[in-house]
Coordinates of C-alpha atoms in Angstrom, one line a residue:
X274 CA -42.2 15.7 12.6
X275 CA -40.8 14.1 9.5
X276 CA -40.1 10.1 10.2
X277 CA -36.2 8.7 10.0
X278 CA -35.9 7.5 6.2
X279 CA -34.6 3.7 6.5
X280 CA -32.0 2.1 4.8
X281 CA -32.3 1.9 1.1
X282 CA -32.8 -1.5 1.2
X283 CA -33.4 -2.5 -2.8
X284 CA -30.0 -0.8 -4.0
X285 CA -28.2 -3.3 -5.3
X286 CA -25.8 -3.8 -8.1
X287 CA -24.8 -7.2 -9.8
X288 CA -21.9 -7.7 -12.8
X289 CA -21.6 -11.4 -14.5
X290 CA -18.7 -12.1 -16.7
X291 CA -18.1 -8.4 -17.7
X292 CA -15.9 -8.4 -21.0
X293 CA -14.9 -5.4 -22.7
X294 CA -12.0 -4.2 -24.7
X295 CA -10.8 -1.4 -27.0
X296 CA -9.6 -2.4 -30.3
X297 CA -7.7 -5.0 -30.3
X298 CA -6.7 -4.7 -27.0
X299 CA -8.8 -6.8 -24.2
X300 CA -9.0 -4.1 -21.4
X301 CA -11.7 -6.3 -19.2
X302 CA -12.3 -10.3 -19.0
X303 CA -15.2 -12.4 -17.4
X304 CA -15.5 -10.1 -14.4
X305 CA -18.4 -10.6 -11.7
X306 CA -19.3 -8.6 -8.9
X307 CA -21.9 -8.3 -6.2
X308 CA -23.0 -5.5 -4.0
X309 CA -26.1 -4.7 -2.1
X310 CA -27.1 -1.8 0.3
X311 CA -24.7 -1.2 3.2
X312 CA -21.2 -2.7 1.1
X313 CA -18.5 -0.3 -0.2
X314 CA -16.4 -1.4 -2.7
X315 CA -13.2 -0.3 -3.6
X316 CA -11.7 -1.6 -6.7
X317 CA -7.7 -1.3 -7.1
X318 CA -5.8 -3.0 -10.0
X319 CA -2.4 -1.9 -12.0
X320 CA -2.5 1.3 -13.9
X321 CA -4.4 -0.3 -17.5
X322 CA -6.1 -2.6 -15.5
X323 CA -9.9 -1.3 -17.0
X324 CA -11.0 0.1 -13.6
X325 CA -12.6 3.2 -14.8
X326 CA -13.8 1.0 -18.0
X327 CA -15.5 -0.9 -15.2
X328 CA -16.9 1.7 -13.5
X329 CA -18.4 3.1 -17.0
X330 CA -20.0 -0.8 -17.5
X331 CA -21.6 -0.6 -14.4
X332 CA -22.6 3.0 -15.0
X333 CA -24.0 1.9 -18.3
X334 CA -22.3 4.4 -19.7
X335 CA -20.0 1.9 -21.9
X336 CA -21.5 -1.4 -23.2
X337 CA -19.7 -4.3 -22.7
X338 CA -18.8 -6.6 -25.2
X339 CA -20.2 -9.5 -23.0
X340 CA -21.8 -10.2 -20.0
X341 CA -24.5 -8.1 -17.8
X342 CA -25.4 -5.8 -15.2
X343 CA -28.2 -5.6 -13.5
X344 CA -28.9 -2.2 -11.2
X345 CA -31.6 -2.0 -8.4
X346 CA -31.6 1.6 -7.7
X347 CA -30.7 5.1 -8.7
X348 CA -27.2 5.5 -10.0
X349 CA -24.7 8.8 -9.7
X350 CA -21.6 8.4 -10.8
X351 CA -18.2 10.9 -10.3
X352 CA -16.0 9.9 -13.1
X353 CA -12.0 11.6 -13.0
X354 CA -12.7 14.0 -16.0
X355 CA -16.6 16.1 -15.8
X356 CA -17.6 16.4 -19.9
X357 CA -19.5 19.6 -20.3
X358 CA -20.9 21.8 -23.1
X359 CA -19.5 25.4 -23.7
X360 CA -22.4 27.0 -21.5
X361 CA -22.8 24.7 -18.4
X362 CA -22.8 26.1 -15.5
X363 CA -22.3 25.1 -11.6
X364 CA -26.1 25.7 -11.3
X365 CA -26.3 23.5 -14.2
X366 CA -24.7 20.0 -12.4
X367 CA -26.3 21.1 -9.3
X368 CA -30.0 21.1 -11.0
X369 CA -29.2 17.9 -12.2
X370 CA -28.1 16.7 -8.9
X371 CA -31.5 17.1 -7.6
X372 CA -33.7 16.8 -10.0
X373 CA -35.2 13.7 -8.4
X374 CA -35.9 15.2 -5.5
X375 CA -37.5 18.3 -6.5
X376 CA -39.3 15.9 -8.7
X377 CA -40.2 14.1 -5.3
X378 CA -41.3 17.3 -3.6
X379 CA -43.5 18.2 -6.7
X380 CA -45.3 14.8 -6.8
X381 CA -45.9 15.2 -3.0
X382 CA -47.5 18.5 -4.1
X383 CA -49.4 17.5 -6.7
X384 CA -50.6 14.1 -5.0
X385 CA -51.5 16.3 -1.7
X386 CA -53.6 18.2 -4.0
X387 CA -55.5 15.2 -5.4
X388 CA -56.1 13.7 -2.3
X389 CA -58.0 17.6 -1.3
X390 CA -60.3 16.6 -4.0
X391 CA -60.8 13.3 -3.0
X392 CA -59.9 11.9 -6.3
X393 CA -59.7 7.6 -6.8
X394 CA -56.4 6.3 -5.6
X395 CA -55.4 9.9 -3.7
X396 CA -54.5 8.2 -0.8
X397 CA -52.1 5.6 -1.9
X398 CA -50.4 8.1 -4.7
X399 CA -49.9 10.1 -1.9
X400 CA -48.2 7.5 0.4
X401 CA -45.7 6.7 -2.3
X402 CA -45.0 9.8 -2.9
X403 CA -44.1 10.6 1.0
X404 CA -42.3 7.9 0.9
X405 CA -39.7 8.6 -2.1
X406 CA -39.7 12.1 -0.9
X407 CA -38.5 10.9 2.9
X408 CA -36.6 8.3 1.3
X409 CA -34.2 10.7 -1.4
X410 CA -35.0 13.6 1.7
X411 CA -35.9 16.1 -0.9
X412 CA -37.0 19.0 1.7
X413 CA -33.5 18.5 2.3
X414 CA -31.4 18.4 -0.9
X415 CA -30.1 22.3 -1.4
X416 CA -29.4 22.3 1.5
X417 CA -27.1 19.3 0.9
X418 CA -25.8 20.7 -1.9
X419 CA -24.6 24.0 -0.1
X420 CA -23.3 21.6 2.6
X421 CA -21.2 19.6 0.3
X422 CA -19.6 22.5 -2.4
X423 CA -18.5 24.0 1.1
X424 CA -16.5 21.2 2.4
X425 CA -15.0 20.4 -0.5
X426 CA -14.3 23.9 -1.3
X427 CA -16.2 23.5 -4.8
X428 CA -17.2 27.0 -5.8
X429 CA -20.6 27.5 -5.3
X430 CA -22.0 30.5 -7.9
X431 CA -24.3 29.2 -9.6
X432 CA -23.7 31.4 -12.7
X433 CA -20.0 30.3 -12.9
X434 CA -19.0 28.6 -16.4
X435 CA -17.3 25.2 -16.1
X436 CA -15.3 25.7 -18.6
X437 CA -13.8 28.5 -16.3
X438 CA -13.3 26.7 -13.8
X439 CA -10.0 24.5 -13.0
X440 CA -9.6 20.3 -13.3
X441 CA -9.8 19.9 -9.5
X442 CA -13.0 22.4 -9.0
X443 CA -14.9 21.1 -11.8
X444 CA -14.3 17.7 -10.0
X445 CA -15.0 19.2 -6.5
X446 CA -18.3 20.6 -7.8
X447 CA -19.0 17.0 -9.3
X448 CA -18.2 15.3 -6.4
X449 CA -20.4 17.6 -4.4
X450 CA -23.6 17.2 -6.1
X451 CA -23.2 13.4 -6.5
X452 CA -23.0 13.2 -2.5
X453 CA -25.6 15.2 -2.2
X454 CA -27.8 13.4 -4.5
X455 CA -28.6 10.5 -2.4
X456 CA -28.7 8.2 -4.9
X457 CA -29.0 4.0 -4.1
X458 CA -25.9 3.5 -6.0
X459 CA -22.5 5.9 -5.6
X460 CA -19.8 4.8 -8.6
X461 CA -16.5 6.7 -7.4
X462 CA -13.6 7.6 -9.5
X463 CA -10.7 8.9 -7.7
X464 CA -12.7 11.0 -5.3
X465 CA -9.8 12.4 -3.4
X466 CA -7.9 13.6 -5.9
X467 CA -7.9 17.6 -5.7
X468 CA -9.4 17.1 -2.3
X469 CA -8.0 18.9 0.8
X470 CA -7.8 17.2 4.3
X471 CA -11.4 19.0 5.2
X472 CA -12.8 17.9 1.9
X473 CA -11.2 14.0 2.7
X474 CA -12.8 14.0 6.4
X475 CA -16.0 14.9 4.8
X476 CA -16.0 12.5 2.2
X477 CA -14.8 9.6 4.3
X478 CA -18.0 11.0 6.3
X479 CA -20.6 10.8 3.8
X480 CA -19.4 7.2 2.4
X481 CA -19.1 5.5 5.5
X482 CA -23.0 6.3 6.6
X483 CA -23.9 5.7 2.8
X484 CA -27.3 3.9 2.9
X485 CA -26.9 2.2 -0.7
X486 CA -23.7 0.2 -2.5
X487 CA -20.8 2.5 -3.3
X488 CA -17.8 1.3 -5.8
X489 CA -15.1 3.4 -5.7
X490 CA -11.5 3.4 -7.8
X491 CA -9.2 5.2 -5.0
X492 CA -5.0 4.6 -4.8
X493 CA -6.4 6.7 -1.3
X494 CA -4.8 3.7 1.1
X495 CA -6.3 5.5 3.9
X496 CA -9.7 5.9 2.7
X497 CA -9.9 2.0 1.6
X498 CA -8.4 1.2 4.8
X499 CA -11.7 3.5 6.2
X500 CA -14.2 3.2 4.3
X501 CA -14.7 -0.5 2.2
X502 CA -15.7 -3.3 3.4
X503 CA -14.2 -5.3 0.6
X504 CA -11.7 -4.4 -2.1
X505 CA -11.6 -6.2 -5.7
X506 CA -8.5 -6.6 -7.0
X507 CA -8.3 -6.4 -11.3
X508 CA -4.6 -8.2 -10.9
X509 CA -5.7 -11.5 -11.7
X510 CA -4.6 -14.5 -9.2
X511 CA -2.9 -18.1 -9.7
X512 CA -6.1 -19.1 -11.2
X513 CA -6.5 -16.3 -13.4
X514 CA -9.0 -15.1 -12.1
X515 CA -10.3 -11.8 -10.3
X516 CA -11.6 -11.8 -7.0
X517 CA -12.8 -9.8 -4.1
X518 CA -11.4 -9.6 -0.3
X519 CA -13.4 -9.0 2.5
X520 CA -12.1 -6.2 4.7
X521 CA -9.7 -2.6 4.0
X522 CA -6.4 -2.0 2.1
X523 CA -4.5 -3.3 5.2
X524 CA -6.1 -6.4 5.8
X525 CA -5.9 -6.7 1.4
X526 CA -1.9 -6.1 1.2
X527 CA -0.9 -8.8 3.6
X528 CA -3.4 -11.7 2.2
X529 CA -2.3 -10.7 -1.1
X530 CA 1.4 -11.0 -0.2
X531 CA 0.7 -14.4 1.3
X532 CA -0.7 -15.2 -2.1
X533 CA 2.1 -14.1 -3.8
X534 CA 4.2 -16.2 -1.7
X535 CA 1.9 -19.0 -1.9
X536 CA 2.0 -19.1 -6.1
X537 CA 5.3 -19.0 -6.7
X538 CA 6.2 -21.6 -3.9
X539 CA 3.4 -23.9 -6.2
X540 CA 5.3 -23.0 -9.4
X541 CA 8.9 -23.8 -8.2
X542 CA 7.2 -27.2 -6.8
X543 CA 6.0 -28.0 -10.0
X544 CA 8.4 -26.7 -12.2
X545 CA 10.6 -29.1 -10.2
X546 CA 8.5 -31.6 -10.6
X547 CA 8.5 -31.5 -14.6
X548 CA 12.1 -30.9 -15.0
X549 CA 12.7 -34.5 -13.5
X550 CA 10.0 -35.7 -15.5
X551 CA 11.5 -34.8 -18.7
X552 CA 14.8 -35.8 -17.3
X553 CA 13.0 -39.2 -17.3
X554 CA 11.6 -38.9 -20.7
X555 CA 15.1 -38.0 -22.2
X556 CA 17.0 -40.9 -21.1
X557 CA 14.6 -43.4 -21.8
X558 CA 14.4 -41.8 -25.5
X559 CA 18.2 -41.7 -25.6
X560 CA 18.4 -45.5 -24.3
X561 CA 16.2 -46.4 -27.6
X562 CA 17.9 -44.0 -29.6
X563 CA 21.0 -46.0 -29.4
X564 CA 19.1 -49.5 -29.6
X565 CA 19.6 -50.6 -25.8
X566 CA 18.8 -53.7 -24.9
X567 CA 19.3 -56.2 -21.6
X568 CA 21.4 -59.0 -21.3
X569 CA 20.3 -61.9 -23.1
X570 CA 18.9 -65.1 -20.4
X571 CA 18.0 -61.6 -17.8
X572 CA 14.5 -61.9 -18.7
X573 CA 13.7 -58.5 -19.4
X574 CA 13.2 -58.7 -23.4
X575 CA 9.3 -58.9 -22.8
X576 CA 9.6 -55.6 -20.8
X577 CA 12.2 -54.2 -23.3
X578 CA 10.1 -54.4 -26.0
X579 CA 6.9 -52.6 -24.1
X580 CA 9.5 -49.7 -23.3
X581 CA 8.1 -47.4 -26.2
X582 CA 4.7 -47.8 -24.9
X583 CA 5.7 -47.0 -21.4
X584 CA 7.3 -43.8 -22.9
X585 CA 4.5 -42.8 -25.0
X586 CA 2.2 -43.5 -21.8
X587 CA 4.6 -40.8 -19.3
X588 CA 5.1 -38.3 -22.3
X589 CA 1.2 -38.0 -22.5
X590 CA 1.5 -37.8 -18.8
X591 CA 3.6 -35.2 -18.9
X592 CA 1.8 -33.0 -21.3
X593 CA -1.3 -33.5 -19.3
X594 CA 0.5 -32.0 -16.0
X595 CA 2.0 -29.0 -18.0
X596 CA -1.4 -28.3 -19.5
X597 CA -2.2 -27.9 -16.2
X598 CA 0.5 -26.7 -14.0
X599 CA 0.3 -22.8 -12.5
X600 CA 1.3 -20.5 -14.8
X601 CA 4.1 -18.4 -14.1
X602 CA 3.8 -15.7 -12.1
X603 CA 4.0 -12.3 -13.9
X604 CA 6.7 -10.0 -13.2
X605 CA 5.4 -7.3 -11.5
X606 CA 6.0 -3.3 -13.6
X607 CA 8.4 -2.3 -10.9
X608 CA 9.4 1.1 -10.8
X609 CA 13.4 1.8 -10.9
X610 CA 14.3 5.3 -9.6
X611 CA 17.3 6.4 -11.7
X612 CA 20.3 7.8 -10.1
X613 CA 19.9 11.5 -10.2
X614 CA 22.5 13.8 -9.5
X615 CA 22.6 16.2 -6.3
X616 CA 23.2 19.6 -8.0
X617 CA 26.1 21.7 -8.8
X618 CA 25.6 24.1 -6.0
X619 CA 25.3 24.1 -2.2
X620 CA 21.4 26.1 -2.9
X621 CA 19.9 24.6 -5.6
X622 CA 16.7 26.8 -5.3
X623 CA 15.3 29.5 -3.4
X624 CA 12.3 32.3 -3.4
X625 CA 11.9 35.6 -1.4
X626 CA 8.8 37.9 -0.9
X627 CA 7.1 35.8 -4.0
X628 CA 3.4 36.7 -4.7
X629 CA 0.6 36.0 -7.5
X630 CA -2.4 37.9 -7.1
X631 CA -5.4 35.9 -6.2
X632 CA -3.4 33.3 -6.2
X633 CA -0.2 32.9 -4.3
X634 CA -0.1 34.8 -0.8
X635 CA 3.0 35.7 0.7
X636 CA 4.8 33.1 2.4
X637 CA 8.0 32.4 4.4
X638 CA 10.8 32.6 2.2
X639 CA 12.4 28.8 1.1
X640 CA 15.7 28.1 0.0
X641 CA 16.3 24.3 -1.6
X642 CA 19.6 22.6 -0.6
X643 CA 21.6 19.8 -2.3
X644 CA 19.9 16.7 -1.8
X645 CA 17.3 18.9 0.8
X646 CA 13.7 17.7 1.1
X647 CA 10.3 20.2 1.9
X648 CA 6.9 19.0 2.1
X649 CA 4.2 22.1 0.8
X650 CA 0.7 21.5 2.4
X651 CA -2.0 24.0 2.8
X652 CA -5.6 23.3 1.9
X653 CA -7.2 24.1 -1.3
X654 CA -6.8 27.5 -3.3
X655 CA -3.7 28.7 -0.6
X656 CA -1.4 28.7 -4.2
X657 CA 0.3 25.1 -3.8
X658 CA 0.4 24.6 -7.1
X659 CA 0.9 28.3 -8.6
X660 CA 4.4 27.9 -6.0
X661 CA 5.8 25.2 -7.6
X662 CA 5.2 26.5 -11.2
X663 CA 7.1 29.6 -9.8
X664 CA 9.6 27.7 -8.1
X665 CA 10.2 25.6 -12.1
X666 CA 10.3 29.2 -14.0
X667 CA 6.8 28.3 -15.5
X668 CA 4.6 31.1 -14.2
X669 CA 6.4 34.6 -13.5
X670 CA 5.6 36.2 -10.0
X671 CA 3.8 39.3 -9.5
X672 CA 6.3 39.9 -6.5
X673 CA 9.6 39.0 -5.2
X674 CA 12.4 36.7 -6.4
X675 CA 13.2 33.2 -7.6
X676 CA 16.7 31.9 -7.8
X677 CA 18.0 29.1 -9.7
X678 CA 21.3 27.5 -8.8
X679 CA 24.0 27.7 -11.9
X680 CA 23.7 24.7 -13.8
X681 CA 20.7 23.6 -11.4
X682 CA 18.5 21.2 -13.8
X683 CA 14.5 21.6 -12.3
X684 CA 12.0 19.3 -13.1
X685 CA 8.0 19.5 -12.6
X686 CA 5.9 16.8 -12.5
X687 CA 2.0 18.9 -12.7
X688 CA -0.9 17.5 -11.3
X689 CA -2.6 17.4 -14.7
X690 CA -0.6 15.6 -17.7
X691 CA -1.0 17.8 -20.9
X692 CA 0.4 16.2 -24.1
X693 CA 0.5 18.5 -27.4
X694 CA 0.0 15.3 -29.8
X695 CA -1.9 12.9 -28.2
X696 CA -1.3 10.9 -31.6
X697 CA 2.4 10.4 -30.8
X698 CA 3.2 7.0 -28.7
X699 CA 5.8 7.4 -26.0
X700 CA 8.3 5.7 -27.5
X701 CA 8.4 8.7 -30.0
X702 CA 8.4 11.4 -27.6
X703 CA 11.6 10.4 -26.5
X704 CA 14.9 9.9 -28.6
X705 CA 16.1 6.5 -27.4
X706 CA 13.0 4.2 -26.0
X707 CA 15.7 2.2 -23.8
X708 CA 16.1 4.2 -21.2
X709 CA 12.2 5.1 -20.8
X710 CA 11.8 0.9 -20.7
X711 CA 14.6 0.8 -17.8
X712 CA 12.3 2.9 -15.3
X713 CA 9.5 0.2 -15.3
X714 CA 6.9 2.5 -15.1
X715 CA 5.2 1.6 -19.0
X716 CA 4.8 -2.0 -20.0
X717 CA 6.3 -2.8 -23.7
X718 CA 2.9 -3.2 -24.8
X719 CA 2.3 1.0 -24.1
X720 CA 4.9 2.2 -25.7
X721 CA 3.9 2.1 -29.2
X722 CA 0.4 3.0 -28.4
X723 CA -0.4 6.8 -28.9
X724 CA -0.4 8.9 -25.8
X725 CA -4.7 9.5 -26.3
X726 CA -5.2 6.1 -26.2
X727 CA -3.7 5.5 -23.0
X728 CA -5.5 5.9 -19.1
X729 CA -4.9 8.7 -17.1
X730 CA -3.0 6.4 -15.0
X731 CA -0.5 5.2 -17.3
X732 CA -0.1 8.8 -18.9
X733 CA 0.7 9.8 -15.0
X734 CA 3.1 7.4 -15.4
X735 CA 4.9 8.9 -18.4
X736 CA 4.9 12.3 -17.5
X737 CA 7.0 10.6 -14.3
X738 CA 9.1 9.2 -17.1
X739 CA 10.2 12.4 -18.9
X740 CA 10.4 14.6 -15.9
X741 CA 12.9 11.6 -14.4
X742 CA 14.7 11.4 -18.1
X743 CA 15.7 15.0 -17.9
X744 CA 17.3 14.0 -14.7
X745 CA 16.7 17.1 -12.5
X746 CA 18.8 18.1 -9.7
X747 CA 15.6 19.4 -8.2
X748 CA 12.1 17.2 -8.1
X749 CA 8.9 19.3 -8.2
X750 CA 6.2 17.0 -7.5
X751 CA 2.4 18.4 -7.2
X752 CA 0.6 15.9 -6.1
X753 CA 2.2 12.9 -7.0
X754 CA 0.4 10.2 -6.2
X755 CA -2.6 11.4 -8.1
X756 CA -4.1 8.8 -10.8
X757 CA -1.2 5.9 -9.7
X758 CA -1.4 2.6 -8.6
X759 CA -1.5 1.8 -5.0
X760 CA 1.7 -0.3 -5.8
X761 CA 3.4 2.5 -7.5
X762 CA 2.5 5.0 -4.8
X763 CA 4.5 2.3 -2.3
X764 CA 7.5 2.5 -4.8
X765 CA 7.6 6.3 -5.2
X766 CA 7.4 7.1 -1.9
X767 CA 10.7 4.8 -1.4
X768 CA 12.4 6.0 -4.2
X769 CA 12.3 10.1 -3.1
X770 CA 13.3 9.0 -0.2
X771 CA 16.6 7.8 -1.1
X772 CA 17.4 9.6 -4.0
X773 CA 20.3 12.4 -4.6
X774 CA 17.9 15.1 -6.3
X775 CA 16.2 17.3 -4.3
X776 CA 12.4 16.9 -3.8
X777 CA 9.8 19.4 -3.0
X778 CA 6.5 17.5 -2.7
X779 CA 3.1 19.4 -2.7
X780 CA 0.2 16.4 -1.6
X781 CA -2.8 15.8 0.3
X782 CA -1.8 12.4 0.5
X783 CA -2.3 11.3 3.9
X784 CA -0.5 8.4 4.0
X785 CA 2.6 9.9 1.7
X786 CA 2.4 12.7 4.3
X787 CA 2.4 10.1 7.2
X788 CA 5.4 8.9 4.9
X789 CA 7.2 12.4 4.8
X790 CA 6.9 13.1 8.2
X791 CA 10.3 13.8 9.1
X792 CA 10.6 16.4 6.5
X793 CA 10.6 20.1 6.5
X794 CA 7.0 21.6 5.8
X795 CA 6.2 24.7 4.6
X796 CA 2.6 25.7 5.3
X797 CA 0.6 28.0 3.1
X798 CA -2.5 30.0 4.3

């Protein structure tokens, strides 16, 4: 009988001033982090913020323009997007995936086989190798792997191109391996995008009894509320700087509200404080400006004459306290649903007996109202997505009926954003910029940078903007919270709530569906 492995205790992953930018844009500054076996880190941050730049630094996939990192451990890392050449294969990421262990298992072979022929140093070549076998549990790892493509519903041919294969399965099948690779170090983009509720429960699984560090990027509020032990937020503080909170999401939002509070009660303190100063300043100067003096016989021409001084004395005084007074704090991106019709018809949308082969099952038929709400859940593959491109006129059913409302306006906000020129910037894909600006969802700064230069966050964030600019009677939104900010997922939620449109809202979101819960749901199987 094999012996327990034990905790991986030499993982370990240290960051010290981390700089990097892009350009001439500064993307990362000065950031340090520490993590050793046993802690789970979840980074979260603004859209832009550098989080998956800072994932690639500690990866070592992206040099940094300063600073260090130093890794104790093996390394596996899920990024959002899975590069691949033209003939990978699902076999392909999975023989990567455990490489190191059959590696193991073969060393344990070989070293076995040395120690038969009693060769110098047998035994101890042989102990280590037991050991890093138990340790990575090689015997163990296709096993693992079969495990994981399974409850992630990743497919699980080994002869199937990736390049056939969709976003969210090449993902799955990424994801997969990487928590089946038992590596000392887990770097975590996004992991539950394109993840069903099984594949979440699994994952939450797997991290939680992680032996080694994990840092993760999630706007999953549930799984940083389950699964980190401490969250760094990339939204620098009143000092500027970046720092780290002990605990989950919960236990993160109310200390940083407290903060918030906290720095702008200390900037309306001092602010106050140097107004009156320079109130101070100004009539003194304006009492030498028109050549005041006291009484003659009061005894003050002494004191009179060492006015200017004294001035000179509280106007260095008072550049010393602005140079170090709390900046102001930044106005927060805050998104501003726009007013959006509720439809020119009483049914806005509807679908009968509508089917895609392999694809789309039949279903209970749906009919959208004026200002109606549905929720569509269902787990992976049961046609979520292929029945909202029905539903927006984008992909043609092999069966039944869709029916558009006269005049109805239907918008569809896909869970992947697809830009024909990536060289444009958004302020050129639309006519008038203004209205794009009102919606707070793309700092000035982004809207004259092209569209390929921009994170997958913040080009989420315009393909928000242009489905909401064609104000649509009906919202078709397929997983929406995908690639957004945790503070922008807050403000969606809110604003779908209350607006006029319709909204039909496809999500394994578990806290948007806690969220939704009052609404109608439509199942698929």
């Amino acid at each position: 009988m094999r012996a327990v492995p034990q905790p991986t205790h030499h993982a370990h992953l240290r960051a010290e001033d981390l700089s990097k930018g892009f350009e001439e844009r500064p993307v990362l500054s000065r950031i340090s982090l520490t993590a050793s076996a046993g802690q789970r880190l979840g980074v979260i941050g603004e859209n832009g913020r550098g989080k998956s730049t800072l994932l690639g630094l500690l990866a070592g996939d992206l040099e940094p323009d300063a600073g260090s990192v130093t890794r104790h451990g093996s390394v596996a890392v899920a990024a959002q997007e899975l590069p691949f050449a033209d003939d990978d294969t699902v076999g392909t990421v999975l023989d990567r995936a455990t490489a190191a262990a059959r590696a193991a298992l073969s060393e344990v072979d070989g070293s076995a086989a040395a120690l038969a022929e009693a060769e110098p140093g047998a035994d101890d070549r042989y102990a280590a190798a037991l050991a890093e076998a138990e340790r990575l549990e090689a015997w163990d790892a296709e096993r693992r792997a079969d495990l994981a493509l399974a409850a992630l519903d990743a497919p699980a041919d080994r002869s199937r191109r990736l390049a056939e294969l969709s976003v969210g399965q090449r993902y799955r099948v990424r994801l997969a391996c990487v928590l089946a690779e038992r590596a000392d170090v887990l770097l975590l983009d996004e992991p539950t995008n394109h993840l069903d509720a099984t594949g979440m429960d699994y994952l939450t699984a797997r991290l939680r009894e992680h032996r080694g560090v994990v840092v993760l990027v999630s706007h999953d509020r549930v799984l940083l509320d389950e699964v980190c032990t401490a969250l760094l937020d990339l939204d620098p503080n009143a000092e500027g700087e970046v720092v780290a909170h002990g605990g989950g999401y919960s236990a993160f939002k109310a200390a940083k509200a407290a903060e918030r509070a906290r720095w702008e009660q200390r900037y309306a303190l001092e602010s106050a404080r140097d107004a009156e100063l320079r109130e101070k300043v100004a009539a003194a100067e304006a009492r030498l400006i028109t050549s005041w003096r006291p009484p003659k016989g009061a005894g003050k021409h002494k004191r009179a004459t060492r006015a200017p001084g004294r001035m000179r004395t509280v106007a260095r005084r008072l550049d010393e306290l602005t140079g170090q007074r709390v900046p102001k704090p930044p106005e927060p991106l805050r998104f501003t649903g726009p007013d959006l019709a509720a439809g020119p018809d009483e049914v806005l949308l509807g679908a009968s007996g509508v089917t895609v082969p392999g694809r789309l099952r039949p279903h209970p038929d749906l009919a959208v109202a004026a200002c109606g709400r549905l929720v569509v859940s269902g787990a992976n593959g049961t046609g979520k997505s292929t029945l909202l491109a029905v539903l927006a006129g984008r992909l043609a059913p092999a069966t039944g009926v869709v029916r558009h409302g006269a005049g109805t306006r239907i918008g569809l906000l896909a869970q992947e954003s697809d830009f024909a020129d990536p060289s444009l910037s958004p302020a050129r894909l639309v006519r008038d910029p203004e209205p794009l600006r009102a919606l707070g969802l793309l700092p000035d700064v982004d809207l004259t940078r092209p569209v390929g230069r921009l994170s997958t966050g913040q080009r989420r964030r315009l393909s928000l903007a242009l489905l909401l600019l064609g104000s649509p009677h009906v919202l078709l939104l397929d997983e929406p919270t995908n690639h957004l900010s945790i503070t922008l997922v807050d403000e969606l939620t809110e604003a779908i709530r209350v607006t006029s449109a319709a909204v039909v809202v496809a999500t394994h979101d578990r806290r948007l569906r806690r969220d939704l819960d009052s609404w109608p749901r439509l199942d698929l199987i």
